[in-house]
Tab-separated table of C-alpha atoms and ligand atoms in Angstrom:
chain	number	residue	atom	x	y	z
A	4	MET	CA	91.281	-243.265	20.198
A	5	LEU	CA	91.060	-240.584	22.862
A	6	THR	CA	88.414	-237.977	23.567
A	7	ARG	CA	89.434	-234.402	22.903
A	8	GLU	CA	89.339	-233.729	26.660
A	9	ASP	CA	91.646	-236.635	27.530
A	10	ASN	CA	93.994	-235.669	24.728
A	11	GLU	CA	94.240	-232.169	26.209
A	12	LEU	CA	94.672	-233.506	29.730
A	13	LEU	CA	97.572	-235.714	28.631
A	14	THR	CA	99.393	-233.262	26.411
A	15	ARG	CA	99.219	-229.812	28.064
A	16	VAL	CA	102.174	-229.229	30.363
A	17	GLY	CA	102.412	-225.480	31.052
A	18	PRO	CA	102.187	-223.980	34.570
A	19	GLY	CA	98.760	-224.551	36.103
A	20	THR	CA	97.734	-227.477	33.874
A	21	PRO	CA	97.106	-230.778	35.723
A	22	MET	CA	99.770	-232.683	33.792
A	23	GLY	CA	102.220	-229.777	33.998
A	24	GLU	CA	101.785	-229.631	37.763
A	25	MET	CA	102.131	-233.411	38.102
A	26	ILE	CA	105.354	-233.463	36.084
A	27	ARG	CA	106.671	-230.586	38.237
A	28	ARG	CA	106.507	-232.931	41.253
A	29	HIS	CA	109.179	-235.125	39.621
A	30	TRP	CA	112.881	-234.466	39.056
A	31	VAL	CA	113.174	-233.513	35.384
A	32	PRO	CA	116.270	-233.237	33.169
A	33	ALA	CA	117.091	-229.570	32.501
A	34	CYS	CA	120.230	-230.083	30.367
A	35	LEU	CA	123.317	-232.269	30.053
A	36	SER	CA	126.203	-231.706	32.457
A	37	GLU	CA	128.470	-231.215	29.434
A	38	GLU	CA	126.361	-228.221	28.368
A	39	LEU	CA	127.773	-226.467	31.457
A	40	PRO	CA	131.300	-227.855	31.174
A	41	GLU	CA	133.228	-225.770	33.738
A	42	PRO	CA	132.977	-222.997	36.356
A	43	ASP	CA	132.035	-219.600	34.865
A	44	CYS	CA	131.293	-221.145	31.450
A	45	ASP	CA	128.731	-219.712	29.031
A	46	PRO	CA	125.180	-219.748	30.387
A	47	ARG	CA	122.517	-221.842	28.589
A	48	ARG	CA	118.933	-221.084	27.737
A	49	VAL	CA	116.670	-223.855	29.056
A	50	ARG	CA	113.056	-224.142	27.985
A	51	LEU	CA	111.295	-226.517	30.350
A	52	LEU	CA	107.571	-227.218	30.866
A	53	GLY	CA	106.671	-223.984	29.089
A	54	GLU	CA	109.040	-221.847	31.192
A	55	ASP	CA	111.992	-219.844	29.893
A	56	LEU	CA	114.967	-220.415	32.189
A	57	VAL	CA	118.689	-219.866	32.166
A	58	ALA	CA	121.254	-222.325	33.535
A	59	PHE	CA	124.813	-221.493	34.559
A	60	ARG	CA	127.710	-222.959	36.540
A	61	ASP	CA	129.209	-220.448	38.955
A	62	THR	CA	132.820	-219.887	39.975
A	63	SER	CA	132.730	-222.641	42.573
A	64	GLY	CA	131.089	-225.122	40.180
A	65	ARG	CA	127.564	-224.880	41.583
A	66	ILE	CA	124.721	-224.872	39.059
A	67	GLY	CA	121.953	-222.278	39.012
A	68	LEU	CA	118.678	-222.671	37.110
A	69	MET	CA	116.505	-219.579	37.195
A	70	GLU	CA	113.910	-217.577	35.344
A	71	GLU	CA	115.561	-216.181	32.223
A	72	HIS	CA	114.292	-212.625	32.648
A	73	CYS	CA	116.045	-210.325	35.079
A	74	PRO	CA	114.046	-209.395	38.191
A	75	HIS	CA	114.811	-205.696	37.585
A	76	ARG	CA	113.159	-204.977	34.243
A	77	GLY	CA	113.256	-208.281	32.420
A	78	ALA	CA	116.350	-208.314	30.179
A	79	SER	CA	117.505	-211.837	29.385
A	80	LEU	CA	120.090	-213.130	31.818
A	81	PHE	CA	121.333	-215.433	29.055
A	82	PHE	CA	123.420	-212.483	27.801
A	83	GLY	CA	124.811	-211.845	31.275
A	84	ARG	CA	128.368	-212.063	32.588
A	85	ASN	CA	129.019	-215.289	34.508
A	86	GLU	CA	131.827	-214.529	36.954
A	87	GLN	CA	132.772	-214.187	40.625
A	88	GLY	CA	129.946	-216.279	42.004
A	89	GLY	CA	126.953	-215.075	40.035
A	90	LEU	CA	125.296	-214.110	36.782
A	91	ARG	CA	125.260	-210.362	36.121
A	92	CYS	CA	122.571	-208.838	33.893
A	93	LEU	CA	124.131	-206.664	31.183
A	94	TYR	CA	121.460	-203.961	31.313
A	95	HIS	CA	121.984	-202.377	34.769
A	96	GLY	CA	124.370	-204.906	36.266
A	97	TRP	CA	122.165	-206.671	38.791
A	98	LYS	CA	123.941	-209.849	39.842
A	99	ILE	CA	122.208	-213.046	40.929
A	100	GLY	CA	123.575	-216.142	42.663
A	101	VAL	CA	122.680	-219.787	41.998
A	102	GLU	CA	119.943	-219.794	44.627
A	103	GLY	CA	118.283	-216.715	43.124
A	104	ASN	CA	119.591	-214.206	45.655
A	105	VAL	CA	120.211	-210.741	44.241
A	106	LEU	CA	123.833	-210.129	45.282
A	107	ASP	CA	124.555	-206.738	43.800
A	108	THR	CA	122.584	-203.843	42.254
A	109	PRO	CA	125.289	-201.351	41.238
A	110	CYS	CA	122.895	-198.679	39.899
A	111	GLU	CA	120.963	-198.536	43.157
A	112	PRO	CA	122.040	-196.717	46.319
A	113	PHE	CA	121.457	-199.931	48.363
A	114	THR	CA	121.633	-203.583	47.349
A	115	ARG	CA	118.050	-204.732	46.921
A	116	ARG	CA	117.142	-207.767	49.028
A	117	LEU	CA	115.222	-209.700	46.420
A	118	THR	CA	115.012	-213.350	45.489
A	119	HIS	CA	114.692	-214.310	41.849
A	120	ARG	CA	112.786	-217.483	40.943
A	121	ALA	CA	115.359	-220.306	40.967
A	122	TYR	CA	114.904	-224.064	41.102
A	123	PRO	CA	116.851	-226.739	42.990
A	124	VAL	CA	119.097	-228.861	40.790
A	125	HIS	CA	120.866	-232.190	41.165
A	126	GLU	CA	123.655	-233.437	38.914
A	127	GLN	CA	123.663	-237.182	38.328
A	128	GLY	CA	124.340	-239.522	35.429
A	129	ASP	CA	125.739	-236.753	33.147
A	130	VAL	CA	122.436	-234.882	33.471
A	131	VAL	CA	121.442	-231.728	35.363
A	132	TRP	CA	118.053	-232.471	36.907
A	133	ALA	CA	115.695	-229.826	38.266
A	134	TYR	CA	112.721	-229.791	40.582
A	135	LEU	CA	110.061	-227.238	39.604
A	136	GLY	CA	107.359	-228.159	42.128
A	137	PRO	CA	106.400	-226.829	45.565
A	138	PRO	CA	109.459	-226.998	47.900
A	139	GLU	CA	107.619	-228.960	50.594
A	140	LYS	CA	106.714	-231.705	48.093
A	141	ARG	CA	110.208	-232.304	46.744
A	142	PRO	CA	110.817	-236.080	46.448
A	143	PRO	CA	114.169	-237.804	46.974
A	144	PHE	CA	116.168	-238.027	43.764
A	145	PRO	CA	115.351	-241.337	42.017
A	146	ASN	CA	118.477	-243.061	40.765
A	147	PHE	CA	117.786	-245.476	37.918
A	148	PRO	CA	120.355	-248.213	37.171
A	149	TRP	CA	121.767	-246.123	34.302
A	150	THR	CA	122.354	-243.022	36.463
A	151	LEU	CA	124.606	-245.101	38.755
A	152	VAL	CA	126.893	-246.494	36.051
A	153	PRO	CA	130.464	-245.013	36.093
A	154	ALA	CA	130.706	-242.059	33.690
A	155	ASP	CA	133.154	-243.750	31.276
A	156	ARG	CA	130.609	-246.525	30.707
A	157	ARG	CA	127.722	-244.193	29.887
A	158	CYS	CA	126.863	-241.825	27.040
A	159	VAL	CA	123.782	-239.605	27.013
A	160	GLY	CA	122.665	-238.023	23.738
A	161	LYS	CA	120.192	-235.150	23.575
A	162	VAL	CA	118.099	-234.132	20.545
A	163	ASP	CA	115.016	-231.970	20.058
A	164	TYR	CA	111.689	-233.385	18.947
A	165	VAL	CA	109.468	-230.745	17.388
A	166	CYS	CA	106.206	-232.135	18.767
A	167	ASN	CA	104.426	-232.859	22.017
A	168	TYR	CA	106.204	-235.161	24.480
A	169	LEU	CA	103.420	-237.781	24.527
A	170	GLN	CA	103.740	-238.359	20.802
A	171	ALA	CA	107.472	-238.928	21.234
A	172	ILE	CA	106.872	-241.373	24.120
A	173	GLU	CA	104.408	-243.282	21.966
A	174	GLY	CA	107.192	-243.824	19.425
A	175	ALA	CA	109.383	-245.466	22.069
A	176	ILE	CA	106.592	-247.580	23.562
A	177	ASP	CA	105.400	-248.744	20.143
A	178	SER	CA	107.922	-251.528	19.509
A	179	SER	CA	106.120	-252.893	16.463
A	180	HIS	CA	107.311	-250.056	14.203
A	181	ALA	CA	110.939	-251.269	14.407
A	182	ASP	CA	110.297	-254.096	11.937
A	183	LEU	CA	109.022	-251.550	9.422
A	184	LEU	CA	110.378	-248.039	9.894
A	185	HIS	CA	113.886	-249.066	10.979
A	186	SER	CA	114.247	-252.098	8.707
A	187	GLY	CA	111.291	-253.037	6.489
A	188	TYR	CA	113.336	-255.902	5.057
A	189	GLU	CA	110.297	-258.023	4.310
A	190	VAL	CA	108.719	-255.188	2.333
A	191	LEU	CA	112.023	-254.765	0.490
A	192	GLY	CA	111.991	-258.475	-0.390
A	193	TRP	CA	115.294	-259.321	1.298
A	194	SER	CA	116.102	-262.947	2.067
A	195	GLU	CA	116.936	-264.146	5.587
A	196	GLU	CA	120.563	-264.451	4.474
A	197	GLU	CA	120.721	-260.868	3.181
A	198	ILE	CA	119.236	-259.575	6.411
A	199	ARG	CA	121.775	-261.450	8.551
A	200	LYS	CA	124.646	-260.132	6.447
A	201	LEU	CA	123.729	-256.516	7.167
A	202	GLU	CA	122.275	-256.947	10.620
A	203	PRO	CA	123.454	-260.071	12.394
A	204	GLY	CA	120.952	-261.221	14.970
A	205	ARG	CA	117.891	-259.696	13.315
A	206	SER	CA	115.288	-262.074	11.974
A	207	ARG	CA	112.511	-261.466	9.507
A	208	PHE	CA	109.357	-259.620	10.428
A	209	SER	CA	107.666	-261.265	13.397
A	210	GLN	CA	104.433	-260.288	15.068
A	211	PRO	CA	105.057	-260.716	18.778
A	212	ARG	CA	102.463	-261.507	21.424
A	213	TRP	CA	102.093	-258.588	23.844
A	214	GLU	CA	101.385	-258.682	27.538
A	215	ALA	CA	101.284	-255.656	29.833
A	216	GLU	CA	100.596	-254.933	33.472
A	217	ASN	CA	100.591	-251.937	35.774
A	218	THR	CA	103.286	-251.419	38.377
A	219	PRO	CA	103.596	-248.877	41.220
A	220	TYR	CA	105.893	-246.693	39.086
A	221	GLY	CA	103.894	-246.989	35.847
A	222	PHE	CA	103.634	-250.153	33.823
A	223	ARG	CA	105.716	-252.675	31.970
A	224	TYR	CA	105.050	-254.833	29.022
A	225	ALA	CA	106.574	-257.793	27.249
A	226	ALA	CA	106.975	-258.671	23.593
A	227	ILE	CA	107.039	-262.471	23.491
A	228	ARG	CA	108.495	-264.118	20.389
A	229	LYS	CA	109.796	-267.457	19.156
A	230	PRO	CA	113.535	-267.278	19.793
A	231	THR	CA	116.003	-267.647	16.946
A	232	GLY	CA	118.357	-270.594	17.489
A	233	TYR	CA	116.273	-272.263	20.228
A	234	ASP	CA	113.567	-274.917	20.228
A	235	PRO	CA	110.346	-272.835	20.262
A	236	GLU	CA	108.542	-275.695	22.025
A	237	GLN	CA	110.817	-275.217	24.998
A	238	PHE	CA	111.912	-271.570	24.969
A	239	LYS	CA	110.556	-268.108	24.333
A	240	SER	CA	112.233	-264.754	23.792
A	241	VAL	CA	110.946	-262.060	26.164
A	242	ARG	CA	111.670	-258.364	25.727
A	243	VAL	CA	110.446	-256.312	28.679
A	244	THR	CA	110.101	-252.521	28.507
A	245	CYS	CA	109.307	-250.495	31.618
A	246	PHE	CA	107.567	-247.123	31.608
A	247	ALA	CA	107.969	-244.942	34.688
A	248	VAL	CA	105.571	-241.987	34.949
A	249	PRO	CA	105.865	-239.372	33.556
A	250	PHE	CA	108.450	-239.825	30.737
A	251	HIS	CA	110.976	-242.597	31.466
A	252	CYS	CA	110.975	-245.360	28.831
A	253	LEU	CA	113.368	-248.096	29.945
A	254	LEU	CA	113.933	-250.231	26.894
A	255	PRO	CA	116.427	-253.116	27.211
A	256	ASP	CA	119.874	-251.467	27.401
A	257	VAL	CA	118.476	-248.196	26.022
A	258	PRO	CA	116.853	-245.874	28.563
A	259	HIS	CA	115.026	-242.909	27.033
A	260	MET	CA	113.490	-239.775	28.531
A	261	PHE	CA	111.108	-237.448	26.724
A	262	VAL	CA	111.074	-234.164	28.589
A	263	PRO	CA	108.538	-231.503	27.615
A	264	ALA	CA	110.174	-228.174	26.733
A	265	ASP	CA	106.639	-226.909	26.159
A	266	ASP	CA	103.428	-228.231	24.602
A	267	GLU	CA	104.962	-228.548	21.155
A	268	THR	CA	108.645	-229.292	21.685
A	269	THR	CA	110.392	-232.067	23.590
A	270	TRP	CA	113.926	-232.888	24.662
A	271	PHE	CA	114.852	-236.488	23.941
A	272	TYR	CA	117.593	-237.916	26.194
A	273	ASP	CA	119.000	-241.098	24.674
A	274	VAL	CA	121.162	-243.153	27.043
A	275	ARG	CA	123.642	-245.951	26.314
A	276	THR	CA	125.625	-247.854	28.909
A	277	GLY	CA	128.272	-250.533	28.469
A	278	GLU	CA	129.921	-253.313	30.440
A	279	ARG	CA	133.186	-251.408	30.018
A	280	ALA	CA	134.379	-247.966	28.893
A	281	PHE	CA	133.553	-247.081	25.280
A	282	ASP	CA	134.081	-244.321	22.734
A	283	ARG	CA	131.348	-241.751	23.362
A	284	SER	CA	131.812	-239.844	20.095
A	285	ALA	CA	131.573	-243.066	18.100
A	286	SER	CA	128.425	-243.981	20.025
A	287	LEU	CA	126.809	-240.594	19.298
A	288	ALA	CA	127.896	-240.701	15.648
A	289	SER	CA	126.404	-244.176	15.194
A	290	ARG	CA	123.003	-242.951	16.328
A	291	GLY	CA	123.051	-239.628	14.474
A	292	GLU	CA	123.356	-237.513	17.625
A	293	LEU	CA	126.793	-235.922	17.205
A	294	VAL	CA	127.060	-232.175	17.784
A	295	GLY	CA	128.597	-230.433	14.776
A	296	VAL	CA	127.510	-233.198	12.405
A	297	ASP	CA	123.914	-234.173	13.143
A	298	LEU	CA	123.079	-231.441	15.646
A	299	THR	CA	123.737	-227.756	16.260
A	300	ALA	CA	125.557	-226.721	19.447
A	301	ASP	CA	122.112	-226.269	21.060
A	302	ARG	CA	121.203	-229.879	20.176
A	303	HIS	CA	118.700	-228.985	17.475
A	304	LYS	CA	118.888	-231.509	14.661
A	305	VAL	CA	120.111	-230.541	11.223
A	306	ARG	CA	117.726	-232.835	9.351
A	307	THR	CA	114.215	-231.507	9.949
A	308	LEU	CA	110.677	-231.580	8.597
A	309	GLN	CA	111.534	-228.444	6.585
A	310	ASN	CA	114.250	-230.270	4.604
A	311	ASN	CA	112.348	-233.589	4.613
A	312	TYR	CA	115.011	-235.146	6.864
A	313	HIS	CA	117.138	-235.474	3.678
A	314	GLN	CA	114.986	-238.389	2.542
A	315	ASP	CA	116.665	-240.101	-0.423
A	316	ARG	CA	114.181	-241.551	-2.915
A	317	THR	CA	116.968	-242.938	-5.121
A	318	ALA	CA	118.152	-245.077	-2.203
A	319	MET	CA	114.551	-246.156	-1.581
A	320	ALA	CA	114.240	-247.344	-5.161
A	321	ALA	CA	117.630	-249.117	-5.067
A	322	ARG	CA	116.572	-251.126	-1.966
A	323	ASP	CA	120.132	-252.039	-1.097
A	324	GLU	CA	120.910	-249.955	1.994
A	325	LYS	CA	120.076	-250.801	5.578
A	326	TRP	CA	117.787	-247.736	5.561
A	327	SER	CA	116.374	-248.126	2.033
A	328	TYR	CA	112.907	-248.762	3.367
A	329	SER	CA	112.505	-245.201	4.693
A	330	GLY	CA	115.138	-243.444	2.583
A	331	ILE	CA	116.068	-241.613	5.787
A	332	ALA	CA	119.615	-242.411	6.746
A	333	TRP	CA	120.609	-243.803	10.093
A	334	GLY	CA	120.466	-242.989	13.032
A	335	LYS	CA	117.246	-244.250	14.214
A	336	PRO	CA	115.996	-241.061	15.953
A	337	HIS	CA	115.836	-239.270	12.613
A	338	GLN	CA	113.626	-241.982	11.174
A	339	ASP	CA	111.488	-241.830	14.319
A	340	MET	CA	111.344	-238.055	14.221
A	341	ALA	CA	110.324	-237.993	10.558
A	342	VAL	CA	107.180	-239.992	11.245
A	343	ILE	CA	106.434	-238.661	14.727
A	344	GLU	CA	106.882	-234.958	13.934
A	345	SER	CA	104.952	-235.397	10.681
A	346	MET	CA	101.859	-236.218	12.782
A	347	GLY	CA	101.708	-232.496	13.667
A	348	PRO	CA	102.749	-230.686	16.860
A	349	THR	CA	100.029	-232.392	18.913
A	350	TYR	CA	98.227	-235.199	17.143
A	351	ASP	CA	94.432	-235.183	17.331
A	352	ARG	CA	93.909	-238.676	18.749
A	353	THR	CA	90.145	-238.553	18.100
A	354	ARG	CA	91.073	-239.371	14.460
A	355	GLU	CA	93.229	-242.477	14.848
A	356	HIS	CA	92.393	-246.154	14.232
A	357	LEU	CA	94.357	-248.321	16.650
A	358	GLY	CA	95.382	-251.937	15.993
A	359	VAL	CA	96.267	-254.871	18.239
A	360	GLN	CA	99.969	-253.964	18.073
A	361	ASP	CA	99.181	-250.641	19.778
A	362	VAL	CA	98.656	-252.314	23.149
A	363	GLY	CA	101.662	-250.583	24.738
A	364	VAL	CA	100.587	-247.155	23.503
A	365	VAL	CA	97.085	-247.662	24.873
A	366	ARG	CA	98.426	-248.874	28.212
A	367	MET	CA	100.759	-245.874	28.505
A	368	ARG	CA	97.919	-243.406	27.900
A	369	GLU	CA	95.651	-245.192	30.387
A	370	ARG	CA	98.388	-245.261	32.987
A	371	MET	CA	99.234	-241.567	32.520
A	372	LEU	CA	95.536	-240.650	32.696
A	373	ALA	CA	95.158	-242.669	35.907
A	374	ALA	CA	98.240	-240.967	37.364
A	375	VAL	CA	97.104	-237.436	36.564
A	376	ARG	CA	93.520	-238.058	37.724
A	377	SER	CA	94.738	-239.468	41.013
A	378	PHE	CA	97.011	-236.415	41.376
A	379	MET	CA	94.050	-234.078	40.694
A	380	GLU	CA	91.975	-235.864	43.350
A	381	THR	CA	94.552	-236.262	46.091
A	382	GLY	CA	97.146	-233.573	45.385
A	383	ASP	CA	99.857	-236.233	45.628
A	384	VAL	CA	101.697	-238.338	43.051
A	385	ALA	CA	101.223	-242.027	43.886
A	386	GLU	CA	104.070	-243.007	41.524
A	387	LEU	CA	106.543	-241.143	43.754
A	388	ASP	CA	106.083	-243.563	46.648
A	389	PRO	CA	109.533	-243.476	48.310
A	390	SER	CA	109.487	-247.261	48.762
A	391	ILE	CA	109.802	-247.796	44.994
A	392	PRO	CA	113.351	-249.020	44.240
A	393	TYR	CA	113.983	-247.004	41.078
A	394	ASP	CA	117.534	-248.338	40.969
A	395	ARG	CA	116.144	-251.768	40.083
A	396	ILE	CA	113.870	-250.733	37.202
A	397	SER	CA	115.245	-251.530	33.767
A	398	GLY	CA	114.233	-253.187	30.520
A	399	GLU	CA	115.427	-256.735	29.809
A	400	LEU	CA	115.753	-259.106	26.880
A	401	GLN	CA	116.074	-262.798	27.714
A	402	VAL	CA	115.334	-266.252	26.372
A	403	ILE	CA	113.534	-268.263	29.045
A	404	PRO	CA	111.689	-271.609	29.284
A	405	VAL	CA	108.163	-271.375	27.870
A	406	GLU	CA	106.530	-272.219	31.192
A	407	THR	CA	108.362	-269.418	33.093
A	408	PRO	CA	106.250	-266.257	33.555
A	409	TRP	CA	107.697	-263.275	31.660
A	410	GLN	CA	107.445	-261.220	34.856
A	411	THR	CA	110.451	-263.058	36.284
A	412	VAL	CA	112.713	-261.482	33.652
A	413	ALA	CA	113.063	-258.101	35.358
A	414	ASP	CA	114.468	-257.760	38.852
A	415	TYR	CA	111.915	-255.409	40.424
A	416	CYS	CA	108.335	-256.459	39.784
A	417	GLY	CA	106.281	-254.273	42.092
A	418	GLU	CA	103.411	-255.159	44.370
A	419	SER	CA	100.935	-255.977	41.601
A	420	VAL	CA	103.172	-258.810	40.422
A	421	ARG	CA	104.644	-260.074	43.656
A	422	THR	CA	101.224	-260.883	45.104
A	423	ARG	CA	100.347	-263.265	42.282
B	527	FES	S1	117.053	-205.354	33.507
B	527	FES	FE1	118.575	-206.477	34.447
B	527	FES	S2	119.655	-205.074	35.644
B	527	FES	FE2	118.094	-203.920	34.733
B	528	FE2	FE1	112.005	-246.137	16.500
């Protein structure tokens, strides 16, 4: 449970709010590279941290991210012409370059020397990242292991969550829901054999032991279980998830980011990487994130709260599908979104009743509160310490001897662990 004040502190992200200002000190995803596929392509609206922006790729391939409303009298630049090195407002033809410089004002006797609000961007890992904070505080770009993988071995999906970003993060941190929401086989009365037939490798419902600890970048936690196919007296299965402030959830093999568009909508970036090149469309289709099928061209999902995510009660009664428990067809994000969005745009956490399996959720809130309070006190973000090797932070799943500490599973441990 959280106090009303802490709930507000954690969830409000607009300009001038403590959390909004702290997140602005980080590099944040603005859109996918493929949303700006080529020079002079169509511009994109980008809503980010409560700001309305427009993104475009100019004639030489450079990306601009700027305030959506024209500096002249505020018409939307989204409707503008993107050509010859700038974005031209339709209304009176003012033209603006990627750095926000007004290049041409054809209605005026002289070109006005104005600068429109524009943000620095960095393209990496199929994502266009932006920095919305004070220029003098801009940190180096943090490459995670997944942003360094060759492009043909990576696929990044993007879907909207119609709720606050913290709620969406809680869904990723809360591993215990997977045995229910995404499977629920025990509730459905399936035998071990039936489960294996549909999902090889998955065992029946198991309540793991949880351990968590803070790290310089955030925190990480382990779900420790008896491993299938090993002697449980000698081995344990350890699944480590890392959380990097303010929205990176690094699950084993599945990095996620939950980027606030505003207080009540979030962009979910869902990353997959492989040992070798793989079919990106098939990957997106398998997780229900394919544009034209599951999503609109603007990456809004087709199955929503308004149409009950197409929940199928006949399938629920039949109990014979992989998703019969929820009645909400694969992929997983739709099942997650159904429960997470149904909590309301920003859940009132004074009303909840937490259980022992919520340890990761509690730790994430505590860690984010500590980060934002430290930022309010010092004016700096401790989690952006340039000595942190972001390129070594990733989730891991391993079977290790019972006497080996779970902390050894991940490569980068951080000071708090190394000193033990
Ligand atoms: S409003 Fe854009 S040029 Fe006048
Ligand atoms: Fe989930």
